[in-house]
Coordinates of C-alpha atoms in Angstrom, one line a residue:
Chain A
X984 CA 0.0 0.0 0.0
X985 CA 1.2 3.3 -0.7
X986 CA 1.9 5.9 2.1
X987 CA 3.6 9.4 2.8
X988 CA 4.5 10.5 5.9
X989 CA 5.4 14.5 7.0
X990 CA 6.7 13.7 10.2
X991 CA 7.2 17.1 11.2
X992 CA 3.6 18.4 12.3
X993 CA 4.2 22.2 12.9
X994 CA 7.6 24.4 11.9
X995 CA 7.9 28.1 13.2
X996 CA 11.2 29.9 12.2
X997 CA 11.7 33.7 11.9
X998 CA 12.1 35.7 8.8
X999 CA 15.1 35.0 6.3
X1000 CA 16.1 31.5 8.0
X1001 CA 16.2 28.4 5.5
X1002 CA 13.7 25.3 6.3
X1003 CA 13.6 22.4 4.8
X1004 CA 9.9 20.2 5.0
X1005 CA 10.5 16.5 4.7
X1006 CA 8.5 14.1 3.1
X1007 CA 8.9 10.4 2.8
X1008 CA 7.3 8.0 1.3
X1009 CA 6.2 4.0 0.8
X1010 CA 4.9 2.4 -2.4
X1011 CA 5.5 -0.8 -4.0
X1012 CA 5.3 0.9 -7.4
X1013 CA 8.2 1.4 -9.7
X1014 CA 6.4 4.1 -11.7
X1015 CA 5.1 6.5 -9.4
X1016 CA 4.4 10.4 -8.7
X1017 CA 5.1 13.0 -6.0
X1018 CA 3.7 16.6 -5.5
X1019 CA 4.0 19.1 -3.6
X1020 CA 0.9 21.4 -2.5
X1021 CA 0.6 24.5 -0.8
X1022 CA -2.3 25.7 1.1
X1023 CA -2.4 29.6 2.7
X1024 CA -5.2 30.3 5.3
X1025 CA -7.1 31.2 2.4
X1026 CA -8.0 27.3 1.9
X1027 CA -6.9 26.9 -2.0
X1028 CA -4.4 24.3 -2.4
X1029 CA -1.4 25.6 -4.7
X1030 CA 0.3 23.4 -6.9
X1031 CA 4.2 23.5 -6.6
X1032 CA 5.8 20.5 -8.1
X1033 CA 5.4 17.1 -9.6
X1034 CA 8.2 14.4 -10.0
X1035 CA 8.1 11.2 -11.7
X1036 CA 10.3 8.4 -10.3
X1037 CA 12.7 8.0 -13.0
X1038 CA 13.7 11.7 -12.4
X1039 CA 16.1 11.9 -9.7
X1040 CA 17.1 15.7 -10.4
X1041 CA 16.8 18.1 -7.7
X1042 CA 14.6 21.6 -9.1
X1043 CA 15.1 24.6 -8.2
X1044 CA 12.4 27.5 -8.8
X1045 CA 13.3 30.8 -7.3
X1046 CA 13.6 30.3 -3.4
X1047 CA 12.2 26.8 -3.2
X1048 CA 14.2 23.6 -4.0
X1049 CA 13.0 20.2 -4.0
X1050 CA 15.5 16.9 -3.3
X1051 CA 14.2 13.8 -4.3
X1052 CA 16.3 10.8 -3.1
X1053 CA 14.7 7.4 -4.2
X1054 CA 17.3 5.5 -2.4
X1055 CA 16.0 6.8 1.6
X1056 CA 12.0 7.3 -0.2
X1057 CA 12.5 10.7 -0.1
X1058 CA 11.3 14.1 -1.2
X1059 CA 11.9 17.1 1.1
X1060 CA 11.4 20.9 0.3
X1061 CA 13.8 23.3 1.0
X1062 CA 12.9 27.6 1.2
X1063 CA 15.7 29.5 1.4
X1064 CA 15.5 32.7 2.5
X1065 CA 11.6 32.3 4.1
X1066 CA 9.4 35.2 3.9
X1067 CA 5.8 35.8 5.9
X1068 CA 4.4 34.8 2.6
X1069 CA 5.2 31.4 2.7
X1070 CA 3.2 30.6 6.0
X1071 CA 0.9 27.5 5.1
X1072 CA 0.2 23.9 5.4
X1073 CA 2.4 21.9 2.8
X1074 CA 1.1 18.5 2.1
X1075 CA 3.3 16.2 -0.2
X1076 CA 1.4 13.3 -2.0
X1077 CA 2.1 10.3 -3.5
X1078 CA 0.1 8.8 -6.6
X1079 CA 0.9 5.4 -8.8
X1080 CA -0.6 2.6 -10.2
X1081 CA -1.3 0.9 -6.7
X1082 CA -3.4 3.8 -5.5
X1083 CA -5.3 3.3 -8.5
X1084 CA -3.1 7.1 -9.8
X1085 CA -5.5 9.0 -6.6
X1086 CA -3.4 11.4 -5.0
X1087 CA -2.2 10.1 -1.2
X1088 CA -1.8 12.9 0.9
X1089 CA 0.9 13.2 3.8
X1090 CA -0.7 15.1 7.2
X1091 CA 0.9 18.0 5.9
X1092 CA 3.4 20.3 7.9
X1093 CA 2.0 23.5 9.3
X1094 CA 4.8 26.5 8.7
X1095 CA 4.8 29.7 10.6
X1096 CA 7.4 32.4 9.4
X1097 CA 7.5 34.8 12.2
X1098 CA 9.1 38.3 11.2
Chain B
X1346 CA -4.9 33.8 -10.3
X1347 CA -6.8 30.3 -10.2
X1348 CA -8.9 29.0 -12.8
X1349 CA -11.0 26.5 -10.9
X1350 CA -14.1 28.8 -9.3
X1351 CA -16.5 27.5 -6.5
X1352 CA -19.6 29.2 -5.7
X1353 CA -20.4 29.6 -3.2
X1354 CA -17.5 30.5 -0.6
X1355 CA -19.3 29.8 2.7
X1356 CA -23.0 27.8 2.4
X1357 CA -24.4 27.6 6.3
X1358 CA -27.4 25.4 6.1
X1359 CA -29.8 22.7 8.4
X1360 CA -30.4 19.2 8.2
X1361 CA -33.7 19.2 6.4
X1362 CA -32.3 21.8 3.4
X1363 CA -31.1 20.6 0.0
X1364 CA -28.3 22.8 -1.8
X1365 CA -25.9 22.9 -4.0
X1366 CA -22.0 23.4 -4.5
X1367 CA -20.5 24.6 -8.0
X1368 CA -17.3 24.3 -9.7
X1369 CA -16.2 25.6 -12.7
X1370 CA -12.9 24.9 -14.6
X1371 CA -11.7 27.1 -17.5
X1372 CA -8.1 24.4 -18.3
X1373 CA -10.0 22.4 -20.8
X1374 CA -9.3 19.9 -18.3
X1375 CA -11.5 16.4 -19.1
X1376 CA -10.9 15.4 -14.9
X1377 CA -13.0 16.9 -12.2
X1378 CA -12.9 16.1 -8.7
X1379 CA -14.4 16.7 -5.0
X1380 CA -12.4 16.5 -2.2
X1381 CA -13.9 17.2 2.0
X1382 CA -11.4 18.6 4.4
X1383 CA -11.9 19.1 8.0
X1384 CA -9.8 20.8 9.6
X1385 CA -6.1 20.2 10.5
X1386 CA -6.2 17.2 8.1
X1387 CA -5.6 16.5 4.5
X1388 CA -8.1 16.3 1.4
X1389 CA -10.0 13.6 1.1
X1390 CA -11.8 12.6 -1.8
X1391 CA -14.9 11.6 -2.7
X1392 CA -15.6 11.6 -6.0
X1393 CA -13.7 12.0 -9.6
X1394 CA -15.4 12.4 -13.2
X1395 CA -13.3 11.7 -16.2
X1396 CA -14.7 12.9 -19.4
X1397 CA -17.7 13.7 -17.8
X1398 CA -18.2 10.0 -16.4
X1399 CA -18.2 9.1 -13.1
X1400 CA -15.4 7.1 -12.4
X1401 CA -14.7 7.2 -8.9
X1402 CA -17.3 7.0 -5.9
X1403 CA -14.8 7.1 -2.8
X1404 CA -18.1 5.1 -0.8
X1405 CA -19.6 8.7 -0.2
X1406 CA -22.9 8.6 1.4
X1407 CA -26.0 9.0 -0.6
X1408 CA -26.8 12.6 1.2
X1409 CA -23.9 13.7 -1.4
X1410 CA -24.8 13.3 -5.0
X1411 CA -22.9 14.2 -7.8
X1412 CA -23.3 15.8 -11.0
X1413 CA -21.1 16.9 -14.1
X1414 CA -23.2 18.5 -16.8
X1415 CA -20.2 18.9 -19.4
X1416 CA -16.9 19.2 -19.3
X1417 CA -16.3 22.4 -17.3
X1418 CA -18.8 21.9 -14.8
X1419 CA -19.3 20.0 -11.5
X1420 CA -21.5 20.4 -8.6
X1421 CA -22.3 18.6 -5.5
X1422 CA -26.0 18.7 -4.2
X1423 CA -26.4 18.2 -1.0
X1424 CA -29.7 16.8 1.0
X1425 CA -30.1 16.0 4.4
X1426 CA -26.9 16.3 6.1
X1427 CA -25.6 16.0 9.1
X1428 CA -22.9 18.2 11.8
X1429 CA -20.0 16.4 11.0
X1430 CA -20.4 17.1 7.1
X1431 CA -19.4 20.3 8.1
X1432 CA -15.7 20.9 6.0
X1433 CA -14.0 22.6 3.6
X1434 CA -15.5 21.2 0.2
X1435 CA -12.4 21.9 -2.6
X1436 CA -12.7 21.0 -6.2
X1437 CA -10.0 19.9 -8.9
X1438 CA -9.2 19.7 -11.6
X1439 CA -6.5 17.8 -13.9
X1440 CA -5.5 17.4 -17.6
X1441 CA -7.1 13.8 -17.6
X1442 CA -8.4 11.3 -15.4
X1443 CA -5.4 9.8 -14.6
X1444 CA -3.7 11.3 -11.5
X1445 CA -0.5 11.6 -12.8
X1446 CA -1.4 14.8 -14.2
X1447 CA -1.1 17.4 -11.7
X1448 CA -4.4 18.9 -9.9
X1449 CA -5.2 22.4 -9.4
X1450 CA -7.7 23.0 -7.3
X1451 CA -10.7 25.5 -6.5
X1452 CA -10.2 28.3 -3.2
X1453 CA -13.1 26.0 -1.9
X1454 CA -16.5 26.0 -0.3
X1455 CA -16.8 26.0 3.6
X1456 CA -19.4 24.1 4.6
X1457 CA -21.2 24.6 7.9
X1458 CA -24.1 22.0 8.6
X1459 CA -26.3 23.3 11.9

């Protein structure tokens, strides 16, 4: 069965530190997909980033950075340089042929970027 | 700016009332979807169309019933609920059915049930 798990529940840092979110992940899948969402207080969830599993390259896209490491099931989120803007819940999700391609959801990570 | 609208943005209603949640995609996108999220949890869906077919009933209750009446369009009409239906209702989209594709989704409908 496939599973994600965002062990870290709640982050708080102040203004201008780096965090990095961490996501990892079980599936007995060799083709698979991972996302990353974002959702403000506002509700919407924001799409950030897809991978497939045959691309281990880490992205880059302005201050965020994603590494994806098949070899620890891994797929953690880095924001450099945080801003008060990027306070949210992150959920990172899972999706593959063994969850019939629906999107598995880690318990997301609440971050609070204090200024 | 997101493309997937949802009317309306808060719907407060009793147990006895029927209503009616819209979505509205402007992607072209042939997948729809309805997720429920209560609070400090993640999505959780209910129910996907693919090219305007149901094809995925997450064993939702009968009080929620579906409808896509073309490709752009979803709503979820709602009859007889109960308290703990009370959520935020968010609806998705995706390129096609298969989930793969990446979802974008609505700002959402909260959804209080008295």
């Amino acid at each position: 069965a496939q599973k994600v798990t965002q062990a870290q529940t709640e982050i708080s840092v102040v203004e201008k530190e780096d965090v990095t979110l961490d996501c990892v992940y079980e599936t007995r899948d060799t083709t698979y997909y991972l996302f990353w969402y974002k959702q403000p207080p506002s509700g919407e969830l924001v799409f950030l980033i897809r991978r497939n599993s045959f691309d281990e390259q880490n992205e880059i896209s302005g201050r965020y950075s994603w590494n994806f490491q098949k070899s620890t099931s891994s797929f953690n989120f880095t924001i450099t340089a945080s801003q008060v803007v990027d306070s949210a819940v992150y959920f990172c999700a899972l999706s593959g042929v063994d969850s019939s391609y629906k999107l598995i959801f880690g318990s997301g990570t609440r971050l609070l970027v204090r200024p | 700016d997101t493309e997937v609208t949802q009317t309306p943005k808060h719907l407060v209603m009793g147990m006895t009332n029927k209503k009616s949640l819209k979505c509205e995609q402007h992607m072209g996108h042939r997948a729809m979807y309805w997720y429920k999220q209560k609070a400090k949890k993640p999505p959780e869906l209910m129910f996907v169309y693919s090219y305007e077919k149901l094809s995925i009933n997450e064993s939702v209750p009968s009080r929620f019933s579906p409808e896509c009446p073309n490709s752009s369009l979803l709503n979820l009409h709602l009859h007889a609920l109960q308290p703990e239906d009370s959520a935020l209702y968010l609806c998705a989209s995706s390129h096609s059915g298969n989930t793969y594709n990446e979802q974008f989704f609505g700002p959402g409908t909260r959804l209080t049930v008295l």
